[in-house]
Coordinates of C-alpha atoms in Angstrom, one line a residue:
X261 CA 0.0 0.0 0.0
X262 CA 2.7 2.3 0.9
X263 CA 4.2 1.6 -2.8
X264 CA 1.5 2.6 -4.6
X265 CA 0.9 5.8 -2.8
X266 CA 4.5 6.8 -3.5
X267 CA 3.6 5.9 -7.0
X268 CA 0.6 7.6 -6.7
X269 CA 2.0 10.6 -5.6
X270 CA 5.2 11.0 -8.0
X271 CA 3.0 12.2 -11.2
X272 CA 2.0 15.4 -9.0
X273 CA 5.8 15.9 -8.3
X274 CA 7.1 15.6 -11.6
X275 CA 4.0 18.1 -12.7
X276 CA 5.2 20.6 -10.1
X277 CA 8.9 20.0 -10.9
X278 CA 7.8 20.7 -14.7
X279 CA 5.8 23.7 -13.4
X280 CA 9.1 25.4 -12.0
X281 CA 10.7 24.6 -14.6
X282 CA 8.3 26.9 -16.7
X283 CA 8.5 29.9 -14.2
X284 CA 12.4 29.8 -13.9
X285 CA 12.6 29.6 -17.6
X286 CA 10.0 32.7 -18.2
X287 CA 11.8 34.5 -15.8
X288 CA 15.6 34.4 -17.3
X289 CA 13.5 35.0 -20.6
X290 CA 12.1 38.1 -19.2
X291 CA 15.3 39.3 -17.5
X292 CA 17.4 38.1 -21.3
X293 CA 14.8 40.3 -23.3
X294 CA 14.9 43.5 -20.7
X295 CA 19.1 43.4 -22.0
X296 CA 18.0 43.0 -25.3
X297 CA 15.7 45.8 -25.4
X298 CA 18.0 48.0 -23.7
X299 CA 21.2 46.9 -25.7
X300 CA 19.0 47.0 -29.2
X301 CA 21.2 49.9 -30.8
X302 CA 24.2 47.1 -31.3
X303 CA 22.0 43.6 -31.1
X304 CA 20.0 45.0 -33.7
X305 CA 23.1 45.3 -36.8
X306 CA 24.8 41.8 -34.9
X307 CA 21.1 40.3 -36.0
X308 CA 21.1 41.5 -39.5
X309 CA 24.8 40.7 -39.8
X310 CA 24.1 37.1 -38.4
X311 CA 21.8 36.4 -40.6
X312 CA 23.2 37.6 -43.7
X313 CA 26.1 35.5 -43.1
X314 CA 24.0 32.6 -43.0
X315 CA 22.3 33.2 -46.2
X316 CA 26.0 33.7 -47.6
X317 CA 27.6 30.8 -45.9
X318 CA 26.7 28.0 -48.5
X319 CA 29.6 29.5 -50.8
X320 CA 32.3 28.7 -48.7
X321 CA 30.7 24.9 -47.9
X322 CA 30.5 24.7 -51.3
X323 CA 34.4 26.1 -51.9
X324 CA 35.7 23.7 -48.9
X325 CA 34.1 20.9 -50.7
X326 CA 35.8 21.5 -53.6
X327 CA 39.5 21.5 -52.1
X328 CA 39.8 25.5 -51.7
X329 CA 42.2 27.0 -48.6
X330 CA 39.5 28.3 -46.3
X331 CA 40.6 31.5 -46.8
X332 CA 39.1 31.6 -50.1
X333 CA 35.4 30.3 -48.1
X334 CA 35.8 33.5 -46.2
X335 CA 36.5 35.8 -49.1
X336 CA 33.5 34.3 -50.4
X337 CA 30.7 35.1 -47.5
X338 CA 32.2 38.8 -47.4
X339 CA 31.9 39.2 -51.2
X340 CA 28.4 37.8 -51.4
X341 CA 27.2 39.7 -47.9
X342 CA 28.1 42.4 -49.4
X343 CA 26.6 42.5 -52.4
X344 CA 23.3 41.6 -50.7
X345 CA 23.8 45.2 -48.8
X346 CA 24.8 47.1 -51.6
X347 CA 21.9 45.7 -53.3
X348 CA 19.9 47.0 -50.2
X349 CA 21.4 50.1 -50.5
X350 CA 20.6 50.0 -54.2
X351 CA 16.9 49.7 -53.5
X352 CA 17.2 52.6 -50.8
X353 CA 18.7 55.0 -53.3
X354 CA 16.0 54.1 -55.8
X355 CA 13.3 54.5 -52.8
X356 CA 14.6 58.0 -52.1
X357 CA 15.2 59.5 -55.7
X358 CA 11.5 58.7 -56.3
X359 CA 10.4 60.4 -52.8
X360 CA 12.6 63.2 -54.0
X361 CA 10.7 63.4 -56.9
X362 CA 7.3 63.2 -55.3
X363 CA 8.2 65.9 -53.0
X364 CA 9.2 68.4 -55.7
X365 CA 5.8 67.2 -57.7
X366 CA 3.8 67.9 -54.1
X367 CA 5.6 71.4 -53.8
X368 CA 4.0 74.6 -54.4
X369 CA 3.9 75.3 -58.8
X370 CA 4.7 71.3 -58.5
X371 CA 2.5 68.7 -60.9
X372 CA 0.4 67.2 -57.9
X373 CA 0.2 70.4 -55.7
X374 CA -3.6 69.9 -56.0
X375 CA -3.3 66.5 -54.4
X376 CA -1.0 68.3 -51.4
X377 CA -3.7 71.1 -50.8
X378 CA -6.4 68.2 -50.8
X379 CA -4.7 66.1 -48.8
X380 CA -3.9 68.8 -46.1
X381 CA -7.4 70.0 -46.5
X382 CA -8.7 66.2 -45.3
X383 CA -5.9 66.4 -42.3
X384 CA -7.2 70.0 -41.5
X385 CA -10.9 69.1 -42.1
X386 CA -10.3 66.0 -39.5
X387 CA -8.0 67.5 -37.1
X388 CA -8.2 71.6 -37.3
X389 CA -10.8 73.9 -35.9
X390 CA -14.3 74.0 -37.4
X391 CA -14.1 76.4 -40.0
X392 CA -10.9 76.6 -40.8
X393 CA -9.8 77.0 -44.5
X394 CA -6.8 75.1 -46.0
X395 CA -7.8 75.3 -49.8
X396 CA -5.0 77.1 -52.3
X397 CA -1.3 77.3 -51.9
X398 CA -1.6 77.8 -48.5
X399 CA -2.3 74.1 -48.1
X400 CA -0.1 73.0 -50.7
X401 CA 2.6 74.7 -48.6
X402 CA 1.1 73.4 -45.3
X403 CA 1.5 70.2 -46.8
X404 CA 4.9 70.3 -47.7
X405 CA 5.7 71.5 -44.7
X406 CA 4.7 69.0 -43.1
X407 CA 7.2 66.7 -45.3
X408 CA 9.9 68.5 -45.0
X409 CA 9.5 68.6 -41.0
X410 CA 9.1 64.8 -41.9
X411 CA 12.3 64.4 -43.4
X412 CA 14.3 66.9 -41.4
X413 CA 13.3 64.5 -38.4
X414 CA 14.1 61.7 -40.5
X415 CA 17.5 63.4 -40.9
X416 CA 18.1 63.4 -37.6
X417 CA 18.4 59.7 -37.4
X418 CA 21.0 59.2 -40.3
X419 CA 23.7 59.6 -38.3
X420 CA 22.2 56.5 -36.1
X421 CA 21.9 54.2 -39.3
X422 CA 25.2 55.2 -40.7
X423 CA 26.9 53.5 -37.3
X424 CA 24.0 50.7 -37.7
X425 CA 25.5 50.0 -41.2
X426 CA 29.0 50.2 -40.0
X427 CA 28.5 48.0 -37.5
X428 CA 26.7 45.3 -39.8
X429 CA 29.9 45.8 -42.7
X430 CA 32.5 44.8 -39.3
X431 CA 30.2 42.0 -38.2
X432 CA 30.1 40.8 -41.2
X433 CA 33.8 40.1 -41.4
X434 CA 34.3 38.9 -38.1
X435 CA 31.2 36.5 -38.6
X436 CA 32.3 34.9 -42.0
X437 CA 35.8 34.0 -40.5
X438 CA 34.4 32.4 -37.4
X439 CA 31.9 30.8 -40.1
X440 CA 34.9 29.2 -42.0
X441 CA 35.7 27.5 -38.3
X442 CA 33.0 26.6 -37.2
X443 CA 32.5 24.4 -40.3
X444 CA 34.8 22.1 -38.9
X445 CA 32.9 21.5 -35.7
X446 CA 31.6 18.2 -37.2
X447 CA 35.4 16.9 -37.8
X448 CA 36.6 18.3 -34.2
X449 CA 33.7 16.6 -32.4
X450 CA 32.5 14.0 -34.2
X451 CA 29.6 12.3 -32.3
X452 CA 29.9 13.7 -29.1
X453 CA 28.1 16.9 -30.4
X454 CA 26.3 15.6 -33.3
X455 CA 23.1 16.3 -32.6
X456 CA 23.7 20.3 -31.8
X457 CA 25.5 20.6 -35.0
X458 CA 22.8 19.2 -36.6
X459 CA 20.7 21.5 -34.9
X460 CA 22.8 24.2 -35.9
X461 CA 22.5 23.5 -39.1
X462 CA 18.8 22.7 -39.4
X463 CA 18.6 26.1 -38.4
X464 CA 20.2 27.8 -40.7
X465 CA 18.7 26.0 -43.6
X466 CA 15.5 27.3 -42.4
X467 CA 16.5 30.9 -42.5
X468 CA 18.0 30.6 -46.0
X469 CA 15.0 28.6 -47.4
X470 CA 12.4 31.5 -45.5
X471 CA 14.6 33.8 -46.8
X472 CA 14.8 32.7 -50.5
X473 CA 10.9 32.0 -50.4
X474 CA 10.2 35.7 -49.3
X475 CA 12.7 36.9 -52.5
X476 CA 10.9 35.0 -54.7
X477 CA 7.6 36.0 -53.6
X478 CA 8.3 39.9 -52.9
X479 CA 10.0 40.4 -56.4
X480 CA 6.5 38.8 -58.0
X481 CA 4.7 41.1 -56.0
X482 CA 6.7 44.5 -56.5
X483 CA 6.7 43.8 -59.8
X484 CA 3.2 43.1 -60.2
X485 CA 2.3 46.1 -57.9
X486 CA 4.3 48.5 -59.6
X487 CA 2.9 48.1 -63.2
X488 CA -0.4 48.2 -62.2
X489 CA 0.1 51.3 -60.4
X490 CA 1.9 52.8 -63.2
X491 CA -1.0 51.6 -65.5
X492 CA -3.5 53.3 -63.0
X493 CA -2.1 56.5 -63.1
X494 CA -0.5 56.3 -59.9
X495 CA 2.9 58.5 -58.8
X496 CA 5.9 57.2 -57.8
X497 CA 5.2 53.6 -59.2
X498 CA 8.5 52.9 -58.5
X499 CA 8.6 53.7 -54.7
X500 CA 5.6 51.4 -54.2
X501 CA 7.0 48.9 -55.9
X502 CA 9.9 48.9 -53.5
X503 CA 7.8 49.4 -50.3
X504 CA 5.7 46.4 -51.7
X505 CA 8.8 44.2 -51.5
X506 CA 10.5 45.3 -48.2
X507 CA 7.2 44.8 -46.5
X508 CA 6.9 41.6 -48.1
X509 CA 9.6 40.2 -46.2
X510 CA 7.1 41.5 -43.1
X511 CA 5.2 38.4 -42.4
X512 CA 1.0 38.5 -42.5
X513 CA 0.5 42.4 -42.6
X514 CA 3.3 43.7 -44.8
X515 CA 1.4 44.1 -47.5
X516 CA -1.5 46.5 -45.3
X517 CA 1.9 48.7 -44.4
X518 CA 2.5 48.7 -48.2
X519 CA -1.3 49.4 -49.1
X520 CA -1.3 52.8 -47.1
X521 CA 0.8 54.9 -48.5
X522 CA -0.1 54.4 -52.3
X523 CA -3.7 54.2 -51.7
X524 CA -3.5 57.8 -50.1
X525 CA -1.7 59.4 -52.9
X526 CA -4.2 57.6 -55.6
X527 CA -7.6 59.2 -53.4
X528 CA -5.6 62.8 -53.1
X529 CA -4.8 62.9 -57.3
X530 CA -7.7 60.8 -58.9
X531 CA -10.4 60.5 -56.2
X532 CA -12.7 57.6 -54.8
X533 CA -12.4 55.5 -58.1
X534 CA -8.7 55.4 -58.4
X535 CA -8.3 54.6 -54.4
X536 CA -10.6 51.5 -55.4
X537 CA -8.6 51.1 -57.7
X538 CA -5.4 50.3 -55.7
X539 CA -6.9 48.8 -53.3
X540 CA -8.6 45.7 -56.0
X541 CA -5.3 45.3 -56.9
X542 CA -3.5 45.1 -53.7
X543 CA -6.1 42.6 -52.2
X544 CA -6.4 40.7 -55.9
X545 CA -2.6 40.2 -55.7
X546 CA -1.1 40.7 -52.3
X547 CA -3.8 39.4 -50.3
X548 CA -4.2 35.7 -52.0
X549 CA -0.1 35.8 -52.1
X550 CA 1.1 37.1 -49.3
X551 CA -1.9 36.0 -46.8
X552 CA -2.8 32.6 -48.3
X553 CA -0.6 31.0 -50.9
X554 CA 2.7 32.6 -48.8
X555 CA 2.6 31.6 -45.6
X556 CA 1.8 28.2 -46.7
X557 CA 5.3 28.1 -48.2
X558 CA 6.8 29.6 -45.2
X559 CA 5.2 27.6 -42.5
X560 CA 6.3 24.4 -44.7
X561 CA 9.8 26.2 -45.1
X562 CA 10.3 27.0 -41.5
X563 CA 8.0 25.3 -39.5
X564 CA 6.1 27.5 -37.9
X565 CA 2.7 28.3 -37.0
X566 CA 0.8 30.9 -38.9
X567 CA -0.3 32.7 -35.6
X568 CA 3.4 32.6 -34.2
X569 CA 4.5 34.2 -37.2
X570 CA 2.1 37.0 -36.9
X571 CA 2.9 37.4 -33.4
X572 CA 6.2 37.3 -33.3
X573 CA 6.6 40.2 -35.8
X574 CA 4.5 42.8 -33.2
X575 CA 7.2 41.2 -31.0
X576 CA 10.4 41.8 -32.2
X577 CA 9.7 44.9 -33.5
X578 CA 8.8 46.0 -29.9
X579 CA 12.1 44.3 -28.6
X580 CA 14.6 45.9 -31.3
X581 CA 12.7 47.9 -33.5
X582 CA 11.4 48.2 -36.8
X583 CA 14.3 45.7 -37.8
X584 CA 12.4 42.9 -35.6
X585 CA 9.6 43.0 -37.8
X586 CA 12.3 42.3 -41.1
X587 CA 14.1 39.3 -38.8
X588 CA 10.8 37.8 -36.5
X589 CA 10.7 34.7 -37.8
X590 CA 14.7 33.9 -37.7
X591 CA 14.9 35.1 -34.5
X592 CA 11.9 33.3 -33.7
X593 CA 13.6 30.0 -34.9
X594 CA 16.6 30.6 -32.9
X595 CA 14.9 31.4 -29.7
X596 CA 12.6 28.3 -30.1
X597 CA 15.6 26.3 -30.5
X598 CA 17.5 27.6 -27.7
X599 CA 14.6 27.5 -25.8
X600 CA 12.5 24.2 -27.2
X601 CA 16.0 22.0 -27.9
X602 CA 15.2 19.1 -25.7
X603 CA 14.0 15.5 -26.8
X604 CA 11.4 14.9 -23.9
X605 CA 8.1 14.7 -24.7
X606 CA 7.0 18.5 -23.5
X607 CA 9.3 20.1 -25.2
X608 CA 9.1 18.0 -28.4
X609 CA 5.1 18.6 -27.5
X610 CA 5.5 22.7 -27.3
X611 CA 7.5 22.5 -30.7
X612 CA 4.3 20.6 -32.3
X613 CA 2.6 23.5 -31.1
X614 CA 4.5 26.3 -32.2
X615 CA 4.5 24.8 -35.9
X616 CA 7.3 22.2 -36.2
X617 CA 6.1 19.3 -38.0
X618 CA 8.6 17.3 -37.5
X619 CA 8.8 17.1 -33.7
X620 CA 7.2 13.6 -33.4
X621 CA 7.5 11.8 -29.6
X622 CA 10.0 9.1 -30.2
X623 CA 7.5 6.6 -28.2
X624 CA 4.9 7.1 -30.6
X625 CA 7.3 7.7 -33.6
X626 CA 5.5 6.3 -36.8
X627 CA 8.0 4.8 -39.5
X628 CA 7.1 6.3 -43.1
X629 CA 5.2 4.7 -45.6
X630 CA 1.8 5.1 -47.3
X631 CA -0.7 6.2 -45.1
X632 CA -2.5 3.4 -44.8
X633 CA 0.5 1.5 -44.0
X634 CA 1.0 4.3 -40.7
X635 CA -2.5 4.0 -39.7
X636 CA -2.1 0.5 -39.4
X637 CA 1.0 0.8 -37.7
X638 CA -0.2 3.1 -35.5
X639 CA -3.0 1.3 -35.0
X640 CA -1.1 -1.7 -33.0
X641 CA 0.2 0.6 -30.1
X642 CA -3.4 1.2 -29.2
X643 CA -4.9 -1.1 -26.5
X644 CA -8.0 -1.6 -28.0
X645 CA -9.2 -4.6 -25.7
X646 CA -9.2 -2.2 -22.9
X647 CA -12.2 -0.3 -24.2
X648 CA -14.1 -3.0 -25.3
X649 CA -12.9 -2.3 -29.2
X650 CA -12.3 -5.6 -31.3
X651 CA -9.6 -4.7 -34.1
X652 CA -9.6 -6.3 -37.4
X653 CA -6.6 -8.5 -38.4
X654 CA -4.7 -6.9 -40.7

């Protein structure tokens, strides 16, 4: 009798043992993130050169592979890094020229000054004093004012990305020579570590293949976006085009941040039937893209959940900034696997959850085959007698 009790009993232990656990492990999450968010000035460019190096880092496998000095691996991941900023840069320069250009076309004598003094009309109409009359060049000014307050704010802030981009160019290099060691790990430690490196490595093919998938996807939808906006009559085609496919890379609501600003221009220069315009083609192409047939992609790429996804971008970008929302599903990954890395059953169960597919107990592990053939099999480790159930031979 006294047995059985202490069985009995050791179920609530191991519960409260696991519910700790949970509290110990929030808690040094809670105090890690505090850090983060206070240190996100310099995590912020280590996370952008992190990942970058990763998406690089094939090249020199490929290289070390082939017989080349490792050297020549590392030469490889700076080249290729960057190029993938100065092609961000590229797209930057192109983003500003055609603001530049919409400025001087919203300025006073400008081609669209109408749509400035009807646009500042609206704000004034919403926000100003009843009776208060913003109609001529006095709203057209009041408009661009208000743009160029915008950009002299904006100005404020280069010097801040200027270090940010500094900082990501010197992480880079440092990065893609540790990366050229660390692809040795496997020969140094053979088994003993062989299921972190694998890990490791899991990992960053999931960021590369997320990665590539949002590429593919955001260039059909810039591209798509920006000649039907240029066919609508819209300004700045260009520009949209660009915000369409740096959003895109925002998971779930990227393309609603890259509906705005478009779709306010179109109602300020051709009214209610243009703004309908834009906004048909945004939700004909962005919307069945990026909100059904994208994700799919993405949650099959990376395993995870549509709803961590979407989360986990209001996160990050409250932890580090706007950058989160560009990195919240790779960061997302490698907290999940620093947090989730385990083989027992409630952490292989929480990794189910959060999206991973392939997190399967290995108790109740189903070998692969048709899936008839896995019913069946499955079908065996159930105790059917003990609920009265009579199974069929097979």
């Amino acid at each position: 009798m006294e047995e059985s009790a202490e069985q009995r009993s050791r179920p609530h232990g191991r519960t409260r043992a696991a519910g700790t656990r949970v509290l110990v492990v929030l808690a040094c999450a809670a105090i890690t993130l505090a850090g983060v968010f206070l240190l996100r000035d310099v995590i912020a460019p280590l996370a952008v050169a992190l990942v970058i190096v990763v998406i690089c880092s094939p090249a020199s496998t490929a290289l070390a592979r082939r017989g080349w000095p490792r050297s020549i691996g590392v030469a490889a991941i700076v080249v290729l890094a960057y190029s993938v900023l100065l092609s961000m840069g590229a797209l930057v320069w192109i983003a500003g020229v055609q603001f530049t250009r919409l400025l001087r076309d919203l300025s006073p004598g400008g081609d669209l000054a109408h749509a400035a003094g009807q646009l500042d009309g609206w704000v004034s109409g919403a926000l100003g004093p009843p009776g208060a009359d913003a109609s001529g060049a006095g709203a057209s000014g009041a408009a661009v004012s208000g743009l160029l307050r915008l950009v002299a704010g904006a100005s404020s802030a280069a010097v801040g990305i200027a270090v940010a981009l500094f900082l990501v160019c010197a992480y880079v290099v440092v990065m893609a020579v540790d990366a050229g060691r660390y692809q040795r790990a496997s020969i140094v430690f053979g088994a003993g570590r062989a299921e972190t490196i694998a890990r490791i490595a899991r990992l960053n093919s999931d960021i590369r293949r997320y990665y590539v998938v949002n590429t593919v996807f955001g260039a059909i939808v810039a591209t798509i976006d920006g000649l039907a906006l240029w066919w609508l009559g819209v300004p700045a085609p260009l520009l949209w085009a660009v915000l369409a496919f740096v959003t895109n890379f925002i998971p779930n609501i990227g393309f609603v941040i890259g509906l705005i600003p478009p779709a306010i221009l179109a109602l300020a220069v051709g009214g209610w039937p243009l703004l309908l315009g834009v906004v048909a083609v945004y939700c004909l192409v962005n919307v069945v893209l990026q909100v059904f047939v994208q994700p799919k992609f993405v949650s099959d790429a990376v395993g995870l959940s549509l709803t961590l996804s979407f989360f986990a971008v209001v996160f990050w970008t409250v932890i580090i900034g706007p950058v989160g929302a560009l990195l919240a599903v790779p960061l997302t990954l490698l907290a999940r696997d620093l947090l989730l890395g385990g083989r027992d059953d409630d952490t292989v169960w929480l990794r189910w959850v959060s999206g991973d597919r392939g997190a399967i107990p290995s108790s109740h592990e189903i070998a692969r085959g048709s899936p008839r053939e896995n019913i069946r099999r499955a079908g065996r480790r159930i105790p059917w007698n003990q609920h009265g159930i009579r199974r069929r031979p097979s």
